Coordinates of C-alpha atoms and ligand atoms in Angstrom, one line a residue:
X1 CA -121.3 84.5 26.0
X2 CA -121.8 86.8 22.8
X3 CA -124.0 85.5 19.9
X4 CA -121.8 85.4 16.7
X5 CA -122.5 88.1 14.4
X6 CA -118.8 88.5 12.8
X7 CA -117.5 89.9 9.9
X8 CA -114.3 88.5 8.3
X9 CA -112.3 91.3 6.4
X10 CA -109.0 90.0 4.5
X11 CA -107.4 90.3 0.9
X12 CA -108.0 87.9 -1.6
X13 CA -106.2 84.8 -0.8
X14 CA -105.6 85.3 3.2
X15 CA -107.6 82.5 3.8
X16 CA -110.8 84.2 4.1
X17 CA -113.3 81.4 2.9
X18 CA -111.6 78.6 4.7
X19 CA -111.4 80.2 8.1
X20 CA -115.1 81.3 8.0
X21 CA -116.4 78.0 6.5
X22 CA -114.2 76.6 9.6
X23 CA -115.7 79.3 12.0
X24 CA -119.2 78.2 11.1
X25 CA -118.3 74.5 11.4
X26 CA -117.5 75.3 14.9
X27 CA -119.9 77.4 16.0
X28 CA -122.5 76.1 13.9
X29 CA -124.1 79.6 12.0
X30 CA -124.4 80.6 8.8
X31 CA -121.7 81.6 6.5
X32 CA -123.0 84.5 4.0
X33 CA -120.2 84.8 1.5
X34 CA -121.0 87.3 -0.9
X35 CA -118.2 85.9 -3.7
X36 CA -120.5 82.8 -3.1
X37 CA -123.6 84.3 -3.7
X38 CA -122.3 86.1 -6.6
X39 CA -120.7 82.9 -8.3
X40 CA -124.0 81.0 -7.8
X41 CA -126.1 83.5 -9.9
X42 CA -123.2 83.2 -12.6
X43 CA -124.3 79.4 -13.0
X44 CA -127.7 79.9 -12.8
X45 CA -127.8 82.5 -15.6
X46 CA -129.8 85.1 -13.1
X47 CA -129.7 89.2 -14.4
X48 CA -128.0 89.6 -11.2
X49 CA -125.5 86.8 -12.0
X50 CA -125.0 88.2 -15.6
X51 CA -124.6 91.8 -14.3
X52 CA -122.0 90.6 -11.4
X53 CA -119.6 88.8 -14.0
X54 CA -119.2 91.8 -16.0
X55 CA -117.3 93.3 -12.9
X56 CA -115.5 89.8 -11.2
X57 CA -113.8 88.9 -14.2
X58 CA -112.2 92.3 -14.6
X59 CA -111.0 92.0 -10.8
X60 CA -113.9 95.0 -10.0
X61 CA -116.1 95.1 -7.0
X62 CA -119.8 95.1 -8.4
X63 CA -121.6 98.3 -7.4
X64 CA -122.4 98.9 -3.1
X65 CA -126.3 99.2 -3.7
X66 CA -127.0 95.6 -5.5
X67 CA -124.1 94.0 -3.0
X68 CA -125.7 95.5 -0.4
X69 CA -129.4 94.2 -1.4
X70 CA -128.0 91.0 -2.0
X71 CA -127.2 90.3 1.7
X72 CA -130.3 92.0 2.8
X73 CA -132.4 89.0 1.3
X74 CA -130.0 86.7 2.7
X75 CA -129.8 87.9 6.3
X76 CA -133.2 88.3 6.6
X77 CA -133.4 84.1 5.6
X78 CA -134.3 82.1 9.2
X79 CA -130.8 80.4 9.3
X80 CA -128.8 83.4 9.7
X81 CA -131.1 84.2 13.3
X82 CA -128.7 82.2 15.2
X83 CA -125.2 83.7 14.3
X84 CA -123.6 84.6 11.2
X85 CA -120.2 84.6 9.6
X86 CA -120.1 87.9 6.8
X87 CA -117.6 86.7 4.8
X88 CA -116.5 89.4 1.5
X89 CA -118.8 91.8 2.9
X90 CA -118.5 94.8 3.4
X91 CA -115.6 95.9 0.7
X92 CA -116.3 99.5 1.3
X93 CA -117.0 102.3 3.6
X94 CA -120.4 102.4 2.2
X95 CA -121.5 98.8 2.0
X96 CA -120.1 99.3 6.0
X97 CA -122.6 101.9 6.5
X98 CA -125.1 100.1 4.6
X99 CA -125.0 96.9 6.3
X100 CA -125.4 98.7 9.7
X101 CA -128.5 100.3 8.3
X102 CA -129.8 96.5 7.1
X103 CA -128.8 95.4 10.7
X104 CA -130.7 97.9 12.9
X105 CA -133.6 96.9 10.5
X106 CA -133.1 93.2 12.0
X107 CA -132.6 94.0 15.5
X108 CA -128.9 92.9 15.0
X109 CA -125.6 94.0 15.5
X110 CA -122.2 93.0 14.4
X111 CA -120.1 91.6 17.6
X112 CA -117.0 91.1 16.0
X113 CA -114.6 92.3 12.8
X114 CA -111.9 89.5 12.1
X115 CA -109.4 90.8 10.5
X116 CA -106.2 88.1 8.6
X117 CA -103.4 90.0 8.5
X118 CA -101.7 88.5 6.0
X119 CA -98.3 90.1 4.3
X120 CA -98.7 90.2 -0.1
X121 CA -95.7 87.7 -0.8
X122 CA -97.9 85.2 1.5
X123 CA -101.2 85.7 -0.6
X124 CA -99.3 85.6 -4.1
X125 CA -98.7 82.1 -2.8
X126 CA -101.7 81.3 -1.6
X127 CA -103.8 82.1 -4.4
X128 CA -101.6 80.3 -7.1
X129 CA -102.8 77.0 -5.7
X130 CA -106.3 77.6 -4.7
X131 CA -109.2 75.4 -6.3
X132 CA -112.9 75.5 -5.3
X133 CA -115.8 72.8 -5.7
X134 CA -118.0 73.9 -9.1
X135 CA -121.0 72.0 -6.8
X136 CA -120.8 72.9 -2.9
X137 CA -118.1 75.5 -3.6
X138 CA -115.5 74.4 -0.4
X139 CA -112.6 75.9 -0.9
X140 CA -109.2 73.9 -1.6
X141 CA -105.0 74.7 -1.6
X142 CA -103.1 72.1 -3.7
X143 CA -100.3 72.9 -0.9
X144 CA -101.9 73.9 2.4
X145 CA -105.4 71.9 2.1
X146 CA -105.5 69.6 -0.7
X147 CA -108.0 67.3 -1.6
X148 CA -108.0 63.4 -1.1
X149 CA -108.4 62.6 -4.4
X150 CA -106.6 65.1 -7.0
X151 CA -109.2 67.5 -8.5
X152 CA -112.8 65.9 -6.7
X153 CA -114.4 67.7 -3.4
X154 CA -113.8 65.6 -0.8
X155 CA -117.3 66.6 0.6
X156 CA -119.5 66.3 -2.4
X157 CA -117.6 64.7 -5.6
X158 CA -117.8 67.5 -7.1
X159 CA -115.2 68.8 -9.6
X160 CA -112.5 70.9 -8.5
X161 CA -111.2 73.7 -10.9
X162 CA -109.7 77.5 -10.6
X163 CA -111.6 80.6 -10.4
X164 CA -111.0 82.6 -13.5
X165 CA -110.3 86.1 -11.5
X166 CA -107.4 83.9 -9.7
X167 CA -105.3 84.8 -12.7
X168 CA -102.4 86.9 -12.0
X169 CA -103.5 89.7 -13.9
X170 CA -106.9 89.4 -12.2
X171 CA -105.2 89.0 -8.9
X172 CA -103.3 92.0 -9.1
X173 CA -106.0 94.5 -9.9
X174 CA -107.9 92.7 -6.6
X175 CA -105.1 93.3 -4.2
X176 CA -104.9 97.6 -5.3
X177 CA -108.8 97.5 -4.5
X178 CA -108.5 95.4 -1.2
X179 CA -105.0 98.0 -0.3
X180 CA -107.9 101.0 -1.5
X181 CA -111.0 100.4 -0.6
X182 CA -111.6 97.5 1.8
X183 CA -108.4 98.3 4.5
X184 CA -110.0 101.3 5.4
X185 CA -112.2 99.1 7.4
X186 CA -110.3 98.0 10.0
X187 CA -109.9 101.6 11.0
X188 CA -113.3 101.9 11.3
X189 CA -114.4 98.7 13.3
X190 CA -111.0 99.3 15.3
X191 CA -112.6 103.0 15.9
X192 CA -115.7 100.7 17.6
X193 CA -113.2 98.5 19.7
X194 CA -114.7 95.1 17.9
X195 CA -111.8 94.6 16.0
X196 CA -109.8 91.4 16.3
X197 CA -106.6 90.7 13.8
X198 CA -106.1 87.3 13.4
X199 CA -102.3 86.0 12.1
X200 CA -102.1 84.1 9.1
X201 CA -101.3 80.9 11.1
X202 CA -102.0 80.6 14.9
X203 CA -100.8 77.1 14.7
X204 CA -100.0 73.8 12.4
X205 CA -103.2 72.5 13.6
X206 CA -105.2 73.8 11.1
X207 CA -108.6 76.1 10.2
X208 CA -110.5 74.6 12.4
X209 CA -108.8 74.0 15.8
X210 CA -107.6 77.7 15.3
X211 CA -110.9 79.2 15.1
X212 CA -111.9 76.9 17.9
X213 CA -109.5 78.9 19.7
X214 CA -110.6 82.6 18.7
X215 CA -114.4 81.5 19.4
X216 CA -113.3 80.4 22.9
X217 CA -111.0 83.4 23.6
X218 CA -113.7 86.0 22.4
X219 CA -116.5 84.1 24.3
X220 CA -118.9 83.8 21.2
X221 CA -121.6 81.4 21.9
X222 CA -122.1 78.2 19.6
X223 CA -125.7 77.6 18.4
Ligands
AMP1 P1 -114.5 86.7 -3.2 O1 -114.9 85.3 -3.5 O2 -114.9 87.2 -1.9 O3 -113.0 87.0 -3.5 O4 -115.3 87.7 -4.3 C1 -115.0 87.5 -5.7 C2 -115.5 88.8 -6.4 O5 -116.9 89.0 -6.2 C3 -114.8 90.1 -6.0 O6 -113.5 90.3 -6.6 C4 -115.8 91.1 -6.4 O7 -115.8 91.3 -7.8 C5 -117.1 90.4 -6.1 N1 -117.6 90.7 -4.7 C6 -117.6 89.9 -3.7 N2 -118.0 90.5 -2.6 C7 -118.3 91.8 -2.9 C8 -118.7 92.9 -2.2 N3 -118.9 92.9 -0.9 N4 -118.8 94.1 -2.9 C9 -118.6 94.2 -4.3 N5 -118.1 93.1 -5.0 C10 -118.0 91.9 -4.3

């Protein structure tokens, strides 16, 4: 069995969020999403928070160095000792060498790269219904996962709206920089042999009986 140190790499709107929230369900680690952290420090008003809006909203990735130091602090947290699911980081070559840097500093190493393959017409549509809790932050799809009750989380009540870089505009400035900057990176887990793609849908069972599947066929262990 191999402890569960993954990365998830995939565009906006492949379904990112929902299969590593899932992934962690299943395997029970820590899910360090750095769009996440990010949108936290937004609501809270933090210099970091104030700082990382200026480049979100204009569909930007916010510089490698305060990224990067960002999920230093949060790796080095107790929960993350037993497994953990990085998912939005790295976007770059250099957050990539960066975060291997943070790891050796841990003791850890990354034991798999995810990767959702998803084709562009497939995340257009994705990302025109998505939704996300303003309190827990679960993600929601009006048409693949919606909610029980229209526009409330059904895991904390909380009030369902649309992130503001989901706008088309927004959305396709993101894609160029994913195509750019981020794709390069499955060349260079692949180059390590720790690269898995995953298709958009295995099955019609759902996130979490799907990742079920890719934890049991890559042997990770659950905590
Ligand atoms: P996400 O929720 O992963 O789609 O992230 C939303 C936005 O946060 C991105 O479009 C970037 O502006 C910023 N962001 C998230 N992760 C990173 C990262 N690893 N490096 C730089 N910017 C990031």
């Amino acid at each position: 069995m191999k402890k569960a140190n993954l990365i998830m790499l995939g565009a906006p709107g492949s379904g990112k969020g929902t299969r590593a929230v899932a992934l962690c369900e299943v395997l029970g680690i820590a899910q360090v999403s750095t769009g996440d952290l990010f949108r936290n420090n937004i609501k809270e008003g933090t210099e970091l928070g104030k700082l990382a809006k200026s480049y979100i909203n204009k569909g930007e990735l916010v510089p490698d160095g305060v990224t990067a130091a960002m999920v230093k602090d949060r790796l080095s947290k107790p929960d993350t000792a037993g497994g953990f699911i990085l998912d939005g980081f790295p976007r770059t070559l250099a957050q990539a060498e960066m975060l291997d840097k943070i790891l050796a500093e841990l003791g850890e190493e990354i034991s798999y790269a995810l990767y959702l393959d998803v084709p562009d017409a497939e995340i257009i549509r994705r990302i025109s219904g998505r939704m996300i809790c303003s309190e827990c932050q679960a993600p929601y799809h009006r048409e693949f996962n919606p909610p029980k009750s229209e526009g409330i989380c059904d895991k904390c009540g909380g009030k369902l709206f649309t992130r503001d870089d989901d706008k088309p505009e927004t959305v396709k400035k993101r894609l160029e920089v994913f195509r750019s900057t981020t794709l390069p990176l499955a060349d260079f887990y692949g180059a390590r042999g720790i690269l898995v793609k995953i298709p958009p849908e295995l099955s019609e069972r759902g996130a979490a009986a799907d990742m079920r599947e890719v934890a049991e066929k890559l042997g990770l262990c659950a905590r």
